[in-house]
CSV table of C-alpha atoms and ligand atoms in Angstrom, one decimal:
chain,number,residue,atom,x,y,z
A,1,UNK,CA,-23.3,0.8,-31.9
A,2,UNK,CA,-20.5,1.0,-29.2
A,3,UNK,CA,-18.2,3.8,-28.3
A,4,UNK,CA,-14.9,4.1,-27.5
A,5,UNK,CA,-14.1,7.3,-25.5
A,6,UNK,CA,-10.8,9.0,-24.3
A,7,UNK,CA,-9.4,12.6,-23.3
A,8,UNK,CA,-6.4,14.2,-24.8
A,9,UNK,CA,-3.9,12.1,-22.3
A,10,UNK,CA,-0.5,14.3,-21.7
A,11,UNK,CA,1.9,12.3,-19.6
A,12,UNK,CA,6.0,11.5,-18.8
A,13,UNK,CA,8.0,14.1,-16.9
A,14,UNK,CA,6.7,17.9,-17.3
A,15,UNK,CA,3.2,16.8,-18.3
A,16,UNK,CA,2.2,19.7,-16.2
A,17,UNK,CA,3.1,22.4,-18.1
A,18,UNK,CA,0.1,22.1,-20.0
A,19,UNK,CA,-1.3,24.2,-17.4
A,20,UNK,CA,1.1,26.7,-18.8
A,21,UNK,CA,-0.4,26.4,-22.5
A,22,UNK,CA,-4.1,26.6,-21.7
A,23,UNK,CA,-6.5,29.5,-23.4
A,24,UNK,CA,-8.1,30.7,-20.9
A,25,UNK,CA,-9.1,33.9,-18.2
A,26,UNK,CA,-10.4,31.8,-14.7
A,27,UNK,CA,-10.0,28.7,-13.5
A,28,UNK,CA,-11.8,27.1,-10.5
A,29,UNK,CA,-9.4,24.5,-8.6
A,30,UNK,CA,-10.9,21.0,-6.6
A,31,UNK,CA,-8.3,19.3,-4.7
A,32,UNK,CA,-8.5,18.6,-0.8
A,33,UNK,CA,-6.6,19.7,1.9
A,34,UNK,CA,-3.7,17.2,1.9
A,35,UNK,CA,-3.0,18.3,-2.1
A,36,UNK,CA,-3.1,21.4,-0.7
A,37,UNK,CA,-0.8,20.6,2.4
A,38,UNK,CA,1.8,18.6,-0.1
A,39,UNK,CA,2.4,22.2,-2.3
A,40,UNK,CA,1.1,20.5,-4.9
A,41,UNK,CA,-1.3,23.6,-5.7
A,42,UNK,CA,1.2,26.2,-5.3
A,43,UNK,CA,2.7,24.4,-8.4
A,44,UNK,CA,-0.5,24.1,-10.4
A,45,UNK,CA,-1.0,28.1,-10.1
A,46,UNK,CA,2.1,28.6,-11.2
A,47,UNK,CA,1.8,26.9,-14.1
A,48,UNK,CA,-2.1,28.8,-14.9
A,49,UNK,CA,-0.3,32.1,-13.8
A,50,UNK,CA,1.9,31.7,-16.7
A,51,UNK,CA,-1.0,30.9,-19.4
A,52,UNK,CA,-2.5,34.6,-17.5
A,53,UNK,CA,-5.0,32.4,-15.6
A,54,UNK,CA,-6.2,33.6,-12.1
A,55,UNK,CA,-7.3,31.2,-9.9
A,56,UNK,CA,-9.4,30.3,-7.4
A,57,UNK,CA,-8.5,26.9,-5.2
A,58,UNK,CA,-12.0,25.0,-3.4
A,59,UNK,CA,-9.7,22.6,-1.1
A,60,UNK,CA,-13.5,20.4,1.2
A,61,UNK,CA,-13.4,17.1,-0.9
A,62,UNK,CA,-13.5,14.6,1.6
A,63,UNK,CA,-12.7,10.3,0.4
A,64,UNK,CA,-16.0,9.0,-0.5
A,65,UNK,CA,-17.2,12.5,-1.6
A,66,UNK,CA,-21.0,14.2,-0.8
A,67,UNK,CA,-23.5,15.1,-2.5
A,68,UNK,CA,-23.1,17.9,-0.3
A,69,UNK,CA,-19.9,18.7,-1.2
A,70,UNK,CA,-20.6,19.3,-4.8
A,71,UNK,CA,-23.2,21.6,-3.6
A,72,UNK,CA,-21.0,23.3,-2.2
A,73,UNK,CA,-18.3,23.6,-5.2
A,74,UNK,CA,-21.4,24.2,-7.8
A,75,UNK,CA,-22.1,27.2,-5.8
A,76,UNK,CA,-18.2,28.8,-5.4
A,77,UNK,CA,-18.1,27.8,-8.8
A,78,UNK,CA,-20.9,29.8,-9.9
A,79,UNK,CA,-19.8,32.6,-8.4
A,80,UNK,CA,-17.2,31.9,-10.2
A,81,UNK,CA,-17.2,31.9,-13.3
A,82,UNK,CA,-14.4,29.9,-14.4
A,83,UNK,CA,-13.8,28.6,-17.9
A,84,UNK,CA,-11.4,25.8,-16.7
A,85,UNK,CA,-12.4,23.7,-13.6
A,86,UNK,CA,-8.9,21.8,-12.7
A,87,UNK,CA,-9.1,18.5,-11.0
A,88,UNK,CA,-6.3,18.2,-8.9
A,89,UNK,CA,-6.2,14.8,-6.4
A,90,UNK,CA,-7.2,11.0,-6.4
A,91,UNK,CA,-10.3,9.5,-7.6
A,92,UNK,CA,-12.4,10.8,-5.6
A,93,UNK,CA,-11.3,14.9,-6.0
A,94,UNK,CA,-12.2,14.2,-9.7
A,95,UNK,CA,-15.3,12.4,-9.2
A,96,UNK,CA,-16.2,15.4,-7.5
A,97,UNK,CA,-15.1,18.0,-9.8
A,98,UNK,CA,-16.7,16.0,-12.9
A,99,UNK,CA,-20.3,16.4,-11.3
A,100,UNK,CA,-19.5,20.2,-10.2
A,101,UNK,CA,-18.8,20.7,-13.9
A,102,UNK,CA,-21.7,19.9,-15.3
A,103,UNK,CA,-24.3,21.3,-12.6
A,104,UNK,CA,-22.7,24.4,-13.1
A,105,UNK,CA,-22.5,24.0,-17.2
A,106,UNK,CA,-26.1,22.4,-17.2
A,107,UNK,CA,-28.0,24.6,-14.2
A,108,UNK,CA,-31.2,21.9,-15.4
A,109,UNK,CA,-29.5,18.8,-14.7
A,110,UNK,CA,-28.6,18.1,-11.5
A,111,UNK,CA,-25.7,16.2,-10.7
A,112,UNK,CA,-27.5,12.6,-9.0
A,113,UNK,CA,-29.3,13.3,-12.2
A,114,UNK,CA,-26.4,12.2,-14.2
A,115,UNK,CA,-26.7,8.6,-15.9
A,116,UNK,CA,-26.2,7.1,-19.7
A,117,UNK,CA,-28.8,7.9,-21.1
A,118,UNK,CA,-29.4,12.1,-21.5
A,119,UNK,CA,-27.8,12.2,-25.1
A,120,UNK,CA,-26.0,16.0,-26.1
A,121,UNK,CA,-25.7,16.9,-22.5
A,122,UNK,CA,-23.3,19.8,-24.7
A,123,UNK,CA,-20.8,19.9,-22.2
A,124,UNK,CA,-17.3,21.9,-22.8
A,125,UNK,CA,-19.4,25.3,-23.9
A,126,UNK,CA,-18.7,27.8,-20.4
A,127,UNK,CA,-15.8,25.5,-19.4
A,128,UNK,CA,-13.9,22.7,-19.8
A,129,UNK,CA,-12.4,20.2,-17.4
A,130,UNK,CA,-8.6,19.5,-16.9
A,131,UNK,CA,-8.0,16.4,-14.2
A,132,UNK,CA,-4.6,15.9,-13.2
A,133,UNK,CA,-4.1,12.5,-11.3
A,134,UNK,CA,-2.1,12.0,-7.7
A,135,UNK,CA,-2.3,8.8,-6.9
A,136,UNK,CA,-1.7,5.0,-10.2
A,137,UNK,CA,-4.8,4.0,-9.2
A,138,UNK,CA,-8.3,4.6,-10.0
A,139,UNK,CA,-8.0,6.0,-13.9
A,140,UNK,CA,-10.7,8.7,-13.0
A,141,UNK,CA,-8.5,11.4,-14.9
A,142,UNK,CA,-9.8,9.2,-18.1
A,143,UNK,CA,-13.1,8.1,-17.4
A,144,UNK,CA,-16.4,9.1,-17.6
A,145,UNK,CA,-18.4,7.3,-13.9
A,146,UNK,CA,-18.4,9.5,-11.0
A,147,UNK,CA,-19.7,7.8,-7.2
A,148,UNK,CA,-20.9,10.2,-4.5
A,149,UNK,CA,-22.1,9.9,-1.5
A,150,UNK,CA,-26.0,10.9,-0.8
A,151,UNK,CA,-24.7,11.2,3.3
A,152,UNK,CA,-28.5,12.7,3.7
A,153,UNK,CA,-29.6,9.2,2.3
A,154,UNK,CA,-26.9,7.2,3.1
A,155,UNK,CA,-26.9,5.9,0.1
A,156,UNK,CA,-23.9,5.8,-2.9
A,157,UNK,CA,-24.9,6.8,-6.2
A,158,UNK,CA,-23.2,5.7,-9.3
A,159,UNK,CA,-23.2,8.1,-12.3
A,160,UNK,CA,-22.3,7.5,-15.7
A,161,UNK,CA,-22.3,9.3,-18.9
A,162,UNK,CA,-19.4,9.4,-21.4
A,163,UNK,CA,-20.1,13.3,-22.4
A,164,UNK,CA,-18.7,14.0,-18.9
A,165,UNK,CA,-15.3,12.3,-19.9
A,166,UNK,CA,-12.5,15.2,-18.7
A,167,UNK,CA,-11.0,17.0,-21.4
A,168,UNK,CA,-7.4,16.6,-21.0
A,169,UNK,CA,-5.4,14.1,-18.2
A,170,UNK,CA,-2.6,14.7,-17.1
A,171,UNK,CA,-0.5,11.9,-15.7
A,172,UNK,CA,2.8,13.8,-14.3
A,173,UNK,CA,4.8,10.9,-12.0
A,174,UNK,CA,6.0,13.9,-10.4
A,175,UNK,CA,2.7,14.3,-9.2
A,176,UNK,CA,2.6,10.9,-7.3
A,177,UNK,CA,6.4,10.7,-5.4
A,178,UNK,CA,4.3,11.9,-2.1
A,179,UNK,CA,1.9,9.2,-2.0
A,180,UNK,CA,3.4,6.9,0.8
A,181,UNK,CA,3.8,3.1,0.2
A,182,UNK,CA,0.4,1.9,1.6
A,183,UNK,CA,-1.8,4.1,-1.0
A,184,UNK,CA,0.4,3.7,-3.6
A,185,UNK,CA,-0.2,-0.6,-3.2
A,186,UNK,CA,-3.4,-0.5,-2.8
A,187,UNK,CA,-4.3,2.6,-5.8
A,188,UNK,CA,-2.2,-0.1,-7.2
A,189,UNK,CA,-4.3,-2.9,-6.8
A,190,UNK,CA,-6.7,-0.8,-8.0
A,191,UNK,CA,-5.4,-0.1,-11.2
A,192,UNK,CA,-5.1,-4.1,-11.6
A,193,UNK,CA,-8.3,-5.2,-11.2
A,194,UNK,CA,-9.9,-2.3,-13.7
A,195,UNK,CA,-7.0,-4.0,-16.4
A,196,UNK,CA,-8.0,-7.3,-14.9
A,197,UNK,CA,-11.8,-7.3,-15.3
A,198,UNK,CA,-11.8,-4.6,-18.2
A,199,UNK,CA,-10.2,-7.7,-20.0
A,200,UNK,CA,-12.2,-10.3,-18.5
A,201,UNK,CA,-15.8,-8.6,-18.4
A,202,UNK,CA,-18.5,-9.5,-20.8
A,203,UNK,CA,-18.1,-6.0,-22.5
A,204,UNK,CA,-14.6,-6.6,-23.1
A,205,UNK,CA,-14.0,-5.1,-26.4
A,206,UNK,CA,-10.9,-5.5,-29.4
A,207,UNK,CA,-10.3,-1.6,-28.5
A,208,UNK,CA,-9.7,-2.0,-25.0
A,209,UNK,CA,-7.9,-5.4,-24.6
A,210,UNK,CA,-4.6,-4.3,-25.7
A,211,UNK,CA,-4.6,-1.4,-23.2
A,212,UNK,CA,-5.6,-3.8,-20.1
A,213,UNK,CA,-3.1,-6.2,-20.8
A,214,UNK,CA,0.0,-4.3,-21.0
A,215,UNK,CA,-1.5,-2.5,-18.1
A,216,UNK,CA,-1.8,-5.8,-16.5
A,217,UNK,CA,1.9,-6.7,-17.6
A,218,UNK,CA,3.4,-3.2,-16.9
A,219,UNK,CA,1.7,-2.9,-13.4
A,220,UNK,CA,3.4,-6.7,-12.3
A,221,UNK,CA,6.6,-5.0,-13.0
A,222,UNK,CA,6.4,-1.5,-11.4
A,223,UNK,CA,3.7,-1.9,-8.3
A,224,UNK,CA,6.6,-3.6,-6.6
A,225,UNK,CA,9.0,-1.4,-7.0
A,226,UNK,CA,6.7,1.4,-6.5
A,227,UNK,CA,5.9,0.7,-3.3
A,228,UNK,CA,9.6,-0.3,-1.9
A,229,UNK,CA,11.4,3.1,-3.5
A,230,UNK,CA,8.9,6.1,-3.7
A,231,UNK,CA,11.4,7.7,-5.2
A,232,UNK,CA,12.1,5.3,-7.9
A,233,UNK,CA,10.7,7.5,-10.5
A,234,UNK,CA,10.8,5.1,-13.7
A,235,UNK,CA,8.4,2.9,-11.6
A,236,UNK,CA,6.5,6.1,-10.8
A,237,UNK,CA,5.5,7.1,-14.4
A,238,UNK,CA,5.0,3.4,-15.3
A,239,UNK,CA,2.3,2.7,-12.6
A,240,UNK,CA,1.2,6.2,-13.3
A,241,UNK,CA,0.8,5.4,-17.8
A,242,UNK,CA,-0.6,2.2,-16.1
A,243,UNK,CA,-3.1,3.8,-14.0
A,244,UNK,CA,-4.4,5.7,-16.8
A,245,UNK,CA,-4.6,3.2,-19.1
A,246,UNK,CA,-6.0,1.1,-17.1
A,247,UNK,CA,-8.6,3.2,-16.6
A,248,UNK,CA,-9.3,4.1,-20.5
A,249,UNK,CA,-9.5,-0.4,-20.7
A,250,UNK,CA,-12.1,-0.7,-18.1
A,251,UNK,CA,-14.5,2.5,-18.6
A,252,UNK,CA,-14.8,1.7,-22.2
A,253,UNK,CA,-15.6,-2.4,-21.1
A,254,UNK,CA,-16.6,-2.7,-18.1
A,255,UNK,CA,-15.5,-3.6,-14.5
A,256,UNK,CA,-17.1,-6.6,-13.0
A,257,UNK,CA,-17.4,-9.4,-9.7
A,258,UNK,CA,-14.2,-8.0,-8.0
A,259,UNK,CA,-15.9,-4.3,-7.9
A,260,UNK,CA,-19.4,-5.3,-7.0
A,261,UNK,CA,-17.9,-7.6,-3.8
A,262,UNK,CA,-15.2,-5.0,-3.1
A,263,UNK,CA,-17.6,-2.1,-3.2
A,264,UNK,CA,-19.7,-4.1,-1.3
A,265,UNK,CA,-17.0,-4.4,1.7
A,266,UNK,CA,-16.3,-0.3,1.4
A,267,UNK,CA,-19.6,-0.3,2.0
A,268,UNK,CA,-19.6,-1.9,5.2
A,269,UNK,CA,-16.5,-1.7,6.6
A,270,UNK,CA,-14.9,1.0,5.1
A,271,UNK,CA,-12.1,-0.6,3.5
A,272,UNK,CA,-10.0,1.3,1.1
A,273,UNK,CA,-11.6,1.0,-2.5
A,274,UNK,CA,-8.2,-0.5,-4.1
A,275,UNK,CA,-8.0,-2.8,-0.9
A,276,UNK,CA,-11.1,-4.1,-0.8
A,277,UNK,CA,-11.5,-5.0,-5.2
A,278,UNK,CA,-7.9,-6.5,-5.1
A,279,UNK,CA,-8.5,-8.4,-1.9
A,280,UNK,CA,-11.2,-9.9,-3.5
A,281,UNK,CA,-9.8,-10.1,-7.4
A,282,UNK,CA,-8.2,-13.5,-6.9
A,283,UNK,CA,-11.4,-15.0,-5.6
A,284,UNK,CA,-13.2,-13.8,-8.2
A,285,UNK,CA,-11.0,-15.1,-11.2
A,286,UNK,CA,-11.6,-18.4,-9.3
A,287,UNK,CA,-14.7,-17.8,-9.2
A,288,UNK,CA,-15.2,-17.2,-13.0
A,289,UNK,CA,-12.9,-20.3,-14.1
A,290,UNK,CA,-13.9,-22.2,-16.6
A,291,UNK,CA,-15.5,-19.4,-18.7
A,292,UNK,CA,-12.9,-17.1,-18.5
A,293,UNK,CA,-10.6,-20.1,-19.2
A,294,UNK,CA,-8.8,-19.4,-21.9
A,295,UNK,CA,-8.8,-15.6,-21.4
A,296,UNK,CA,-6.9,-16.0,-18.0
A,297,UNK,CA,-4.0,-18.0,-20.2
A,298,UNK,CA,-3.6,-15.1,-22.3
A,299,UNK,CA,-2.8,-13.1,-19.0
A,300,UNK,CA,-0.9,-15.6,-17.6
A,301,UNK,CA,1.1,-16.0,-21.3
A,302,UNK,CA,1.4,-12.2,-20.9
A,303,UNK,CA,3.2,-12.0,-18.2
A,304,UNK,CA,5.6,-14.8,-18.8
A,305,UNK,CA,4.1,-17.7,-16.5
A,306,UNK,CA,3.2,-21.0,-17.6
A,307,UNK,CA,0.6,-23.1,-16.6
A,308,UNK,CA,2.0,-26.1,-15.4
A,309,UNK,CA,0.4,-29.7,-17.2
A,310,UNK,CA,-3.1,-30.3,-14.8
A,311,UNK,CA,-3.6,-26.9,-13.6
A,312,UNK,CA,-5.9,-24.3,-14.9
A,313,UNK,CA,-5.0,-20.7,-15.7
A,314,UNK,CA,-7.3,-19.0,-13.3
A,315,UNK,CA,-5.3,-20.9,-10.3
A,316,UNK,CA,-1.7,-19.9,-12.0
A,317,UNK,CA,-2.9,-16.2,-12.3
A,318,UNK,CA,-5.0,-15.9,-8.6
A,319,UNK,CA,-1.7,-16.9,-7.5
A,320,UNK,CA,0.2,-14.5,-9.8
A,321,UNK,CA,-2.0,-11.8,-7.9
A,322,UNK,CA,-1.2,-13.0,-4.2
A,323,UNK,CA,2.0,-13.0,-4.6
A,324,UNK,CA,2.2,-9.4,-5.9
A,325,UNK,CA,-0.1,-8.7,-3.2
A,326,UNK,CA,2.1,-10.1,-0.5
A,327,UNK,CA,5.0,-8.2,-1.5
A,328,UNK,CA,3.5,-5.1,-1.4
A,329,UNK,CA,2.1,-5.8,1.7
A,330,UNK,CA,-1.4,-6.3,1.0
A,331,UNK,CA,-3.9,-8.2,2.5
A,332,UNK,CA,-4.7,-11.3,1.6
A,333,UNK,CA,-8.0,-12.3,3.4
A,334,UNK,CA,-10.8,-10.6,5.5
A,335,UNK,CA,-9.3,-11.9,8.3
A,336,UNK,CA,-6.0,-10.3,8.0
A,337,UNK,CA,-7.5,-6.8,6.7
A,338,UNK,CA,-8.8,-7.3,10.5
A,339,UNK,CA,-12.0,-7.9,10.0
A,340,UNK,CA,-13.8,-9.5,13.3
A,341,UNK,CA,-15.5,-13.1,12.7
A,342,UNK,CA,-18.7,-11.4,14.1
A,343,UNK,CA,-18.3,-8.1,12.7
A,344,UNK,CA,-18.7,-10.7,9.0
A,345,UNK,CA,-21.6,-12.9,10.0
A,346,UNK,CA,-23.8,-9.9,11.5
A,347,UNK,CA,-23.4,-8.2,8.4
A,348,UNK,CA,-23.9,-10.9,6.2
A,349,UNK,CA,-26.7,-10.5,4.5
A,350,UNK,CA,-26.3,-6.3,3.8
A,351,UNK,CA,-23.1,-7.7,2.1
A,352,UNK,CA,-24.8,-10.2,0.3
A,353,UNK,CA,-27.7,-7.7,-0.5
A,354,UNK,CA,-24.7,-4.4,-1.7
A,355,UNK,CA,-23.3,-7.4,-3.9
A,356,UNK,CA,-26.6,-8.4,-5.6
A,357,UNK,CA,-27.2,-4.8,-6.3
A,358,UNK,CA,-23.9,-4.1,-7.7
A,359,UNK,CA,-24.4,-2.3,-11.1
A,360,UNK,CA,-20.8,-4.1,-11.8
A,361,UNK,CA,-22.0,-7.5,-11.7
A,362,UNK,CA,-23.9,-8.2,-14.6
A,363,UNK,CA,-21.0,-8.2,-17.1
A,364,UNK,CA,-19.5,-10.4,-15.0
A,365,UNK,CA,-18.8,-13.8,-17.2
A,366,UNK,CA,-19.9,-15.4,-14.3
A,367,UNK,CA,-23.1,-14.2,-11.8
A,368,UNK,CA,-23.3,-15.8,-8.4
A,369,UNK,CA,-25.9,-16.5,-6.6
A,370,UNK,CA,-27.0,-15.2,-3.3
A,371,UNK,CA,-25.8,-18.4,-1.8
A,372,UNK,CA,-22.2,-18.6,-3.5
A,373,UNK,CA,-21.7,-14.7,-2.5
A,374,UNK,CA,-22.3,-15.5,0.9
A,375,UNK,CA,-19.8,-18.8,0.2
A,376,UNK,CA,-17.7,-16.0,-1.5
A,377,UNK,CA,-17.2,-13.5,1.8
A,378,UNK,CA,-16.8,-17.0,3.3
A,379,UNK,CA,-14.0,-18.2,1.7
A,380,UNK,CA,-11.7,-14.3,1.4
A,381,UNK,CA,-12.7,-14.1,4.8
A,382,UNK,CA,-10.4,-17.7,5.4
A,383,UNK,CA,-8.1,-17.3,2.5
A,384,UNK,CA,-9.3,-20.2,0.7
A,385,UNK,CA,-9.1,-20.6,-3.0
A,386,UNK,CA,-12.3,-21.3,-4.2
A,387,UNK,CA,-13.8,-24.6,-5.0
A,388,UNK,CA,-17.5,-24.2,-5.9
B,401,ZN,ZN1,-11.7,0.4,-8.9
């Protein structure tokens, strides 16, 4: 038995005005200081006030949000007693809000205890959750996964449960307009990696395939435009849609090897998530190679590219992704990323251990052993195509 879970998705110009239609009394807005400074929270409050909803703002969510921040939010939420939680931000903000909402509604379940095997969380009684995306990458507005950091224990917590999916996802391109080119490019690579891995992992399915392919097509066309000109609103809108579509696609299948290696790299070198997973994507496609050759070919054809005689679709697709990354000025190797070789060597065991322990690894169509994982990192360091 499988599930396909999605929120109500409100997209396109003026999608934010969906907030003015909410029924309720009070909202708890979860965000970060940068979003407040951009003036986006004023717009959100304005819409909520049209619905007669008063709001309280919690703007302390940091990148890679900590369990400790979530705790602070929960305690304020419990005082304010909102009937709506409104997350406004990128993946970190939305993840923090999802976790806060669970513990606010179910004080008997701690945020860090969220797991796929709890059935009947029974959310939506005390409050509902709206996620307003301000980046076009994680798709967190439509997913039911949360990543938190326990700073006391120095560990990452990956929490998943299909019931924590937001009630409403707002995908309004105007909210993405302020993203600088560097964030547009690396979050865009995250969306691409979600779509490619959702389409090629071992849990891929009929409900997610079409979404993933469409997201890939949109990203190849519109990501370079959105990076080049942040005011190209057609490109912003298509990328905002693509990230959400890829989010729905991968969360109902799963992400795989590029996420395992990317998470590992990010934990050691603090590389932004999208940059890390996007960098590994072409290497992992080459590594998985034959095991998914037909699927790589499907993606290649959907991009209106050809596989020349004697060449493999995996290498054509890997090259197309490297060309895209080059166009949007994303690094193609760990060396280009600026990691010194002695740091790579001294961290190698940790990088291997992190990768082997990552939950995304299990759905990879080819799972590397320790020796192969080390080679993957070394090839990605040098920018060498995978030949093993
Ligand atoms: Zn991702």
